[in-house]
Amino acid sequence: MVAWKGETEIMIKNFLMTPGPTPVPPEVLLAMAKPIIHHRTPQFQKILQEVEENLKYIFQTREDVMILTSSGTGAMESAVSNLLSPKDKAITVQGGKFGERWTELCQAYGVETVIINVEWGKAVDPKVIADTLAKTKAKAVFTTLCETSTGVITDIKAIAEVTKKTDAVLVVDAISGLGAVECRMDEWGIDAVISGSQKGLMIPPGLAFIAVSQKAWKLVEQSKCPKYYFDLKAAKKAVAKTDTPWTPAITLVIGLNEALKILKQETLEGIINRHKKMAKACREAAKALGLKLYSPTASSDAVTAVEVPQGIDGEKLVKTMRDEYGVGIAGGQAQLKGKVFRIASMGYMNQFDIIVAISCLETVLSKMGYKFELGAGVKAAQKVFLE
Ligand SMILES: *Cc1c(COP(=O)(O)O)cnc(C)c1O
């Protein structure tokens, strides 16, 4: 959207740099603008088939990737209601808002939770998971690949090493991580990987995904939690017929097909390297501006959380960048409200999106009276991209 607005009197051009939703490539938008087709047709089946194959590549799995029509949380809910039964014991890792969601979901289904509380900004120690599993004999471990609220990356590979040796299944919320950072379902031994459409997968919100290992499927067979719309048995049966149990979000699936083709062309390695560089540029820029990273010991490559400096109104900073300059970054959630801002490096973004975000951050920080050398952040970011 182009508009003349605000006291800055500049032409507002919008840049979406939030950790979901993320920008959508023009090819994807155009594909979604075509007239709607029916879903029980060979035409749509062909699209579903391509989508299924390319999703497996992104998920790094041979298992079926089930497509649900919901936001990411729907797939999280499906994991709880399909893998467990009331009174089962499950470990949840809580180091941010999304970890807390696992606990809330388990409790909604009467699953007994063993909560591992992790200091916000830090990653869980896989040894703690091993000890807790040994003590509690929990059936499942619920984790978050990239804790979007704090910018923390979890060492899922190391946690999978732990769960592989036990009867417990490892469930990973990779909603903001997939298509941005490494997550190798089969090779690492993850039992359920969950994702959503509006983060690394470069399409609008409205689709969720879940892939389930053979080990976890045994739990699905025994599960006694109530379910209907999110019944994974129905979803899996449909995948076998290149179909969906209910009317899918046809338009989004068509968009996804285009987005996955773009991602596949870049290759997983290319995608991961691009995100590594973008996030490093954000971190170096923040440091060059004299700002502190919120999670310096476990920074994810999908989103960078930066502490708001003393004397600066964090909420006003984010609001000014968005409303006066059109650059949308995210503020802090829950206890981090006003204390951090978050710049996404996720999905359809490249080095120049990052430069725009840093440059706007500098402009607004300068106007708000924060003292630093103008251009220092942009320079630090450019240096990373030139490496
Ligand atoms: C965005 C996000 C979610 C929530 O997804 P919705 O699509 O809003 O339901 C869950 N977990 C993580 C890590 C996320 O980043």
Coordinates of C-alpha atoms and ligand atoms in Angstrom, one line a residue:
M1 CA 0.0 0.0 0.0
V2 CA 1.3 3.4 -0.9
A3 CA 0.2 6.4 1.1
W4 CA 1.3 9.8 2.1
K5 CA 1.1 9.9 5.8
G6 CA 2.2 11.3 9.1
E7 CA 4.5 14.1 10.3
T8 CA 7.5 12.7 8.4
E9 CA 5.6 13.5 5.1
I10 CA 7.4 10.7 3.3
M11 CA 5.7 8.3 0.9
I12 CA 5.0 5.3 3.0
K13 CA 6.1 2.1 1.4
N14 CA 5.4 -1.0 3.5
F15 CA 8.1 -3.4 4.5
L16 CA 6.9 -6.4 6.5
M17 CA 9.8 -7.5 8.8
T18 CA 7.7 -9.2 11.5
P19 CA 8.1 -12.8 12.5
G20 CA 4.9 -13.8 10.9
P21 CA 3.2 -13.0 8.8
T22 CA 6.0 -12.5 6.4
P23 CA 6.1 -11.1 2.8
V24 CA 4.7 -13.1 0.0
P25 CA 6.6 -13.3 -3.4
P26 CA 4.7 -11.8 -6.3
E27 CA 4.7 -15.1 -8.2
V28 CA 2.8 -16.6 -5.3
L29 CA 0.3 -13.7 -5.1
L30 CA -0.4 -14.0 -8.8
A31 CA -1.0 -17.7 -8.6
M32 CA -3.5 -17.0 -5.8
A33 CA -5.3 -14.3 -7.8
K34 CA -6.5 -16.8 -10.4
P35 CA -10.1 -18.0 -10.4
I36 CA -10.9 -20.6 -7.8
I37 CA -10.9 -24.2 -8.9
H38 CA -12.7 -27.2 -7.3
H39 CA -10.7 -29.4 -4.9
R40 CA -12.0 -32.8 -6.0
T41 CA -10.5 -32.5 -9.5
P42 CA -7.5 -33.9 -11.3
Q43 CA -6.3 -30.3 -11.6
F44 CA -6.1 -29.8 -7.8
Q45 CA -4.9 -33.3 -7.2
K46 CA -1.8 -32.6 -9.4
I47 CA -1.1 -29.5 -7.2
L48 CA -1.6 -31.4 -4.0
Q49 CA 0.8 -34.1 -5.3
E50 CA 3.5 -31.5 -6.0
V51 CA 3.0 -29.8 -2.7
E52 CA 3.2 -33.1 -0.8
E53 CA 6.5 -34.0 -2.5
N54 CA 8.0 -30.6 -1.9
L55 CA 6.8 -30.4 1.7
K56 CA 8.7 -33.6 2.4
Y57 CA 11.8 -32.0 1.1
I58 CA 11.4 -28.9 3.3
F59 CA 10.5 -31.2 6.3
Q60 CA 13.4 -33.5 5.4
T61 CA 11.2 -36.5 5.9
R62 CA 9.8 -39.6 4.1
E63 CA 6.6 -39.5 6.2
D64 CA 3.4 -37.9 5.0
V65 CA 3.1 -34.2 5.7
M66 CA -0.5 -33.5 6.6
I67 CA -1.9 -30.2 5.6
L68 CA -4.5 -28.7 8.0
T69 CA -6.6 -25.6 7.3
S70 CA -5.9 -23.5 10.4
S71 CA -3.2 -21.3 11.8
G72 CA -0.1 -23.0 13.2
T73 CA -1.7 -23.5 16.6
G74 CA -4.2 -25.9 15.0
A75 CA -1.4 -28.3 14.1
M76 CA 0.0 -27.9 17.6
E77 CA -3.4 -28.9 19.0
S78 CA -3.6 -31.9 16.6
A79 CA -0.3 -33.1 18.0
V80 CA -1.6 -33.1 21.6
S81 CA -5.0 -34.5 20.9
N82 CA -3.8 -37.2 18.5
L83 CA -0.7 -38.4 20.3
L84 CA -1.9 -38.5 23.9
S85 CA -4.7 -39.5 26.1
P86 CA -6.1 -37.7 29.2
K87 CA -3.9 -38.3 32.3
D88 CA -0.9 -39.1 30.2
K89 CA 2.3 -37.3 31.3
A90 CA 4.1 -34.9 28.9
I91 CA 7.1 -32.7 29.3
T92 CA 6.7 -29.1 28.1
V93 CA 9.7 -26.7 27.7
Q94 CA 8.7 -23.2 28.6
G95 CA 11.1 -20.5 27.8
G96 CA 8.7 -18.1 26.0
K97 CA 5.2 -17.6 24.9
F98 CA 5.1 -20.4 22.4
G99 CA 6.5 -23.0 24.9
E100 CA 3.8 -21.9 27.2
R101 CA 1.2 -22.7 24.5
W102 CA 2.3 -26.4 24.7
T103 CA 1.5 -26.4 28.4
E104 CA -1.9 -24.8 27.9
L105 CA -2.8 -27.2 25.1
C106 CA -1.9 -30.2 27.1
Q107 CA -3.9 -29.0 30.1
A108 CA -6.9 -28.3 27.8
Y109 CA -6.9 -32.0 27.0
G110 CA -6.4 -33.2 30.5
V111 CA -2.8 -34.2 29.9
E112 CA -0.6 -34.0 33.0
T113 CA 2.3 -31.6 32.3
V114 CA 5.8 -31.7 33.7
I115 CA 7.0 -28.2 33.0
I116 CA 10.7 -27.4 32.4
N117 CA 11.0 -23.7 33.0
V118 CA 13.8 -22.1 31.1
E119 CA 14.9 -18.5 31.7
W120 CA 13.6 -16.4 28.9
G121 CA 16.4 -15.6 26.4
K122 CA 18.2 -18.9 27.2
A123 CA 17.9 -22.3 25.5
V124 CA 16.9 -25.5 27.4
D125 CA 19.8 -27.8 28.3
P126 CA 19.2 -31.3 26.7
K127 CA 20.6 -32.9 29.9
V128 CA 17.7 -31.4 31.8
I129 CA 15.3 -33.1 29.4
A130 CA 17.2 -36.4 29.8
D131 CA 17.0 -36.2 33.6
T132 CA 13.3 -35.1 33.6
L133 CA 12.5 -38.0 31.2
A134 CA 14.3 -40.5 33.4
K135 CA 12.5 -39.3 36.5
T136 CA 8.9 -38.9 35.1
K137 CA 8.8 -41.5 32.2
A138 CA 6.7 -38.9 30.3
K139 CA 5.2 -40.1 27.0
A140 CA 6.1 -37.0 25.0
V141 CA 8.4 -34.0 25.0
F142 CA 7.0 -30.8 23.5
T143 CA 9.6 -28.2 22.3
T144 CA 10.0 -25.2 20.1
L145 CA 12.6 -25.0 17.4
C146 CA 12.7 -21.2 17.3
E147 CA 11.0 -19.5 20.3
T148 CA 9.8 -16.6 18.3
S149 CA 9.0 -14.5 21.4
T150 CA 12.6 -14.4 22.6
G151 CA 14.6 -15.2 19.4
V152 CA 16.0 -18.4 21.0
I153 CA 17.0 -21.4 18.9
T154 CA 16.7 -24.8 20.6
D155 CA 19.2 -27.6 20.0
I156 CA 16.6 -30.0 18.7
K157 CA 19.3 -32.4 17.3
A158 CA 20.7 -32.9 20.8
I159 CA 17.3 -33.3 22.3
A160 CA 16.4 -35.9 19.7
E161 CA 19.5 -37.8 20.7
V162 CA 18.0 -38.0 24.2
T163 CA 14.4 -39.0 23.2
K164 CA 15.5 -41.5 20.6
K165 CA 16.9 -43.7 23.3
T166 CA 13.6 -43.7 25.2
D167 CA 10.0 -44.5 24.6
A168 CA 9.1 -40.8 24.6
V169 CA 8.3 -39.0 21.4
L170 CA 9.8 -35.6 20.5
V171 CA 7.3 -33.1 19.2
V172 CA 8.8 -29.9 17.7
D173 CA 6.9 -26.6 17.0
A174 CA 8.9 -25.5 14.0
I175 CA 6.3 -23.0 13.0
S176 CA 8.8 -20.1 12.7
G177 CA 11.9 -22.2 12.1
L178 CA 11.0 -24.3 9.1
G179 CA 12.2 -22.9 5.9
A180 CA 14.7 -20.7 7.8
V181 CA 16.9 -22.9 10.0
E182 CA 18.0 -26.5 9.9
C183 CA 15.5 -29.0 11.0
R184 CA 16.1 -32.6 9.8
M185 CA 13.1 -34.7 10.9
D186 CA 14.2 -38.2 9.8
E187 CA 18.0 -37.8 10.2
W188 CA 17.8 -36.3 13.7
G189 CA 14.9 -38.6 14.8
I190 CA 12.2 -36.1 15.5
D191 CA 8.7 -37.7 16.0
A192 CA 6.5 -34.8 15.0
V193 CA 7.3 -31.6 13.2
I194 CA 4.8 -28.8 13.0
S195 CA 4.7 -25.8 10.9
G196 CA 2.5 -22.9 9.7
S197 CA 2.2 -21.1 6.4
Q198 CA 3.0 -17.5 7.3
K199 CA 6.6 -17.7 8.4
G200 CA 9.4 -19.3 6.5
L201 CA 7.1 -20.8 3.9
M202 CA 6.3 -17.4 2.3
I203 CA 2.5 -17.6 2.0
P204 CA -0.3 -15.9 4.0
P205 CA -1.6 -17.4 7.3
G206 CA -4.2 -20.1 7.1
L207 CA -2.4 -23.4 6.6
A208 CA -0.7 -25.6 9.2
F209 CA 1.4 -28.8 8.7
I210 CA 2.3 -31.8 10.7
A211 CA 4.5 -34.8 9.9
V212 CA 4.5 -37.8 12.3
S213 CA 7.1 -40.6 12.7
Q214 CA 6.3 -44.3 12.8
K215 CA 7.2 -44.3 16.5
A216 CA 4.7 -41.5 17.2
W217 CA 2.0 -43.0 14.9
K218 CA 1.8 -45.9 17.4
L219 CA 0.6 -43.3 20.0
V220 CA -1.9 -42.0 17.5
E221 CA -3.4 -45.5 17.3
Q222 CA -3.8 -45.5 21.1
S223 CA -4.9 -41.9 21.7
K224 CA -8.1 -41.4 23.6
C225 CA -8.3 -37.6 23.5
P226 CA -11.4 -36.3 21.7
K227 CA -10.9 -35.0 18.2
Y228 CA -12.8 -34.5 15.0
Y229 CA -11.7 -31.8 12.6
F230 CA -8.0 -32.3 13.6
D231 CA -8.2 -36.2 13.4
L232 CA -4.8 -37.1 12.0
K233 CA -6.0 -40.6 11.0
A234 CA -8.5 -39.0 8.7
A235 CA -5.8 -36.6 7.4
K236 CA -3.4 -39.4 6.7
K237 CA -6.0 -41.5 4.9
A238 CA -6.7 -38.6 2.7
V239 CA -3.0 -38.0 1.9
A240 CA -2.9 -41.6 0.7
K241 CA -5.5 -40.7 -1.9
T242 CA -3.9 -37.3 -2.7
D243 CA -6.9 -35.7 -1.1
T244 CA -8.0 -33.8 2.1
P245 CA -10.7 -34.8 4.5
W246 CA -12.5 -31.4 4.4
T247 CA -12.5 -28.5 1.9
P248 CA -8.9 -27.3 2.0
A249 CA -7.9 -23.6 1.7
I250 CA -7.6 -24.2 -2.0
T251 CA -6.1 -20.8 -2.8
L252 CA -3.5 -21.1 -0.1
V253 CA -2.5 -24.6 -1.3
I254 CA -2.1 -23.1 -4.8
G255 CA 0.1 -20.4 -3.4
L256 CA 2.1 -22.9 -1.4
N257 CA 2.8 -24.9 -4.5
E258 CA 4.5 -21.8 -6.1
A259 CA 6.3 -20.9 -2.8
L260 CA 7.7 -24.4 -2.4
K261 CA 9.0 -24.4 -6.0
I262 CA 10.9 -21.2 -5.3
L263 CA 12.3 -22.6 -2.0
K264 CA 13.3 -25.9 -3.7
Q265 CA 15.1 -24.0 -6.4
E266 CA 17.1 -22.2 -3.8
T267 CA 17.8 -25.5 -2.1
L268 CA 17.7 -26.1 1.6
E269 CA 21.4 -25.3 2.0
G270 CA 20.9 -22.0 0.2
I271 CA 17.9 -21.1 2.3
I272 CA 19.7 -21.9 5.5
N273 CA 22.8 -19.9 4.5
R274 CA 20.7 -16.9 3.5
H275 CA 19.0 -16.8 6.8
K276 CA 22.3 -17.3 8.7
K277 CA 23.7 -14.2 6.9
M278 CA 20.6 -12.1 7.4
A279 CA 20.4 -12.9 11.2
K280 CA 24.2 -12.3 11.6
A281 CA 23.8 -8.9 9.9
C282 CA 21.0 -8.0 12.4
R283 CA 23.1 -9.1 15.3
E284 CA 26.2 -7.2 14.1
A285 CA 24.2 -4.1 13.4
A286 CA 22.6 -4.1 16.8
K287 CA 26.0 -4.5 18.5
A288 CA 27.5 -1.7 16.3
L289 CA 24.7 0.6 17.5
G290 CA 25.6 -0.2 21.1
L291 CA 22.5 -2.3 21.6
K292 CA 22.3 -5.6 23.5
L293 CA 21.0 -8.9 22.1
Y294 CA 18.3 -10.4 24.2
S295 CA 19.4 -14.0 23.6
P296 CA 23.2 -13.8 22.8
T297 CA 24.0 -17.4 23.7
A298 CA 21.3 -19.0 21.6
S299 CA 20.3 -16.5 18.8
S300 CA 18.1 -18.0 16.1
D301 CA 18.6 -17.2 12.4
A302 CA 14.8 -16.6 12.0
V303 CA 14.3 -13.7 14.3
T304 CA 16.6 -11.4 16.3
A305 CA 15.4 -10.0 19.6
V306 CA 17.2 -6.8 20.7
E307 CA 16.9 -5.0 24.1
V308 CA 15.4 -1.6 24.0
P309 CA 18.1 0.8 25.3
Q310 CA 17.6 2.8 28.5
G311 CA 15.5 5.9 28.1
I312 CA 13.9 4.8 24.9
D313 CA 10.2 3.9 24.7
G314 CA 10.2 0.5 23.0
E315 CA 6.6 0.5 22.0
K316 CA 6.9 4.0 20.5
L317 CA 10.0 2.9 18.6
V318 CA 8.1 0.0 16.9
K319 CA 5.0 2.1 16.3
T320 CA 7.0 5.0 14.8
M321 CA 8.9 2.7 12.5
R322 CA 5.6 1.1 11.3
D323 CA 3.3 4.1 11.2
E324 CA 5.6 6.9 10.1
Y325 CA 8.0 5.0 7.9
G326 CA 6.2 1.8 6.9
V327 CA 8.8 -0.6 8.3
G328 CA 7.0 -3.2 10.4
I329 CA 9.1 -4.9 13.0
A330 CA 7.7 -6.6 16.1
G331 CA 7.8 -5.4 19.7
G332 CA 8.0 -7.7 22.8
Q333 CA 5.3 -10.1 23.9
A334 CA 4.0 -10.6 27.4
Q335 CA 6.7 -9.8 30.0
L336 CA 9.0 -8.4 27.2
K337 CA 6.4 -5.8 26.1
G338 CA 8.3 -2.5 25.6
K339 CA 11.6 -4.2 26.6
V340 CA 12.7 -5.7 23.3
F341 CA 12.1 -5.3 19.6
R342 CA 12.3 -8.2 17.1
I343 CA 13.5 -8.1 13.5
A344 CA 12.5 -11.1 11.5
S345 CA 14.9 -12.6 8.9
M346 CA 12.4 -15.1 7.7
G347 CA 10.9 -16.2 4.4
Y348 CA 10.8 -13.9 1.4
M349 CA 13.5 -11.6 2.6
N350 CA 17.1 -10.8 1.5
Q351 CA 20.0 -8.7 2.5
F352 CA 18.4 -5.4 1.3
D353 CA 15.3 -6.0 3.4
I354 CA 17.6 -6.2 6.4
I355 CA 19.4 -3.1 5.4
V356 CA 16.1 -1.3 5.1
A357 CA 15.1 -2.4 8.6
I358 CA 18.4 -1.4 10.2
S359 CA 18.4 1.9 8.4
C360 CA 14.9 2.7 9.6
L361 CA 15.8 1.6 13.1
E362 CA 18.7 4.1 13.1
T363 CA 16.5 6.9 11.7
V364 CA 13.9 6.5 14.4
L365 CA 16.4 5.9 17.3
S366 CA 18.2 9.0 16.2
K367 CA 15.0 11.0 16.2
M368 CA 14.2 9.6 19.7
G369 CA 17.5 11.0 21.0
Y370 CA 19.5 7.8 21.3
K371 CA 23.2 8.6 20.9
F372 CA 25.2 6.5 18.4
E373 CA 27.1 7.0 15.1
L374 CA 24.6 7.3 12.3
G375 CA 25.2 4.5 9.7
A376 CA 27.1 2.3 12.1
G377 CA 24.5 -0.4 12.0
V378 CA 24.0 -0.4 8.3
K379 CA 27.7 -0.5 7.8
A380 CA 28.1 -3.5 10.1
A381 CA 25.3 -5.3 8.2
Q382 CA 26.8 -4.6 4.8
K383 CA 30.1 -5.9 6.0
V384 CA 28.4 -9.2 6.9
F385 CA 26.9 -9.4 3.5
L386 CA 30.2 -8.7 1.8
E387 CA 32.0 -11.5 3.7
Ligands
LIG1 C1 3.8 -18.0 15.0 C2 4.1 -19.1 15.9 C3 3.1 -19.9 16.5 C4 1.6 -19.6 16.3 O1 1.1 -19.8 15.1 P1 -0.3 -19.3 14.7 O2 -0.2 -19.4 13.3 O3 -0.5 -17.9 15.2 O4 -1.3 -20.2 15.3 C5 3.5 -21.0 17.3 N1 4.7 -21.2 17.5 C6 5.7 -20.4 17.1 C7 7.1 -20.7 17.4 C8 5.4 -19.3 16.2 O5 6.4 -18.6 15.8

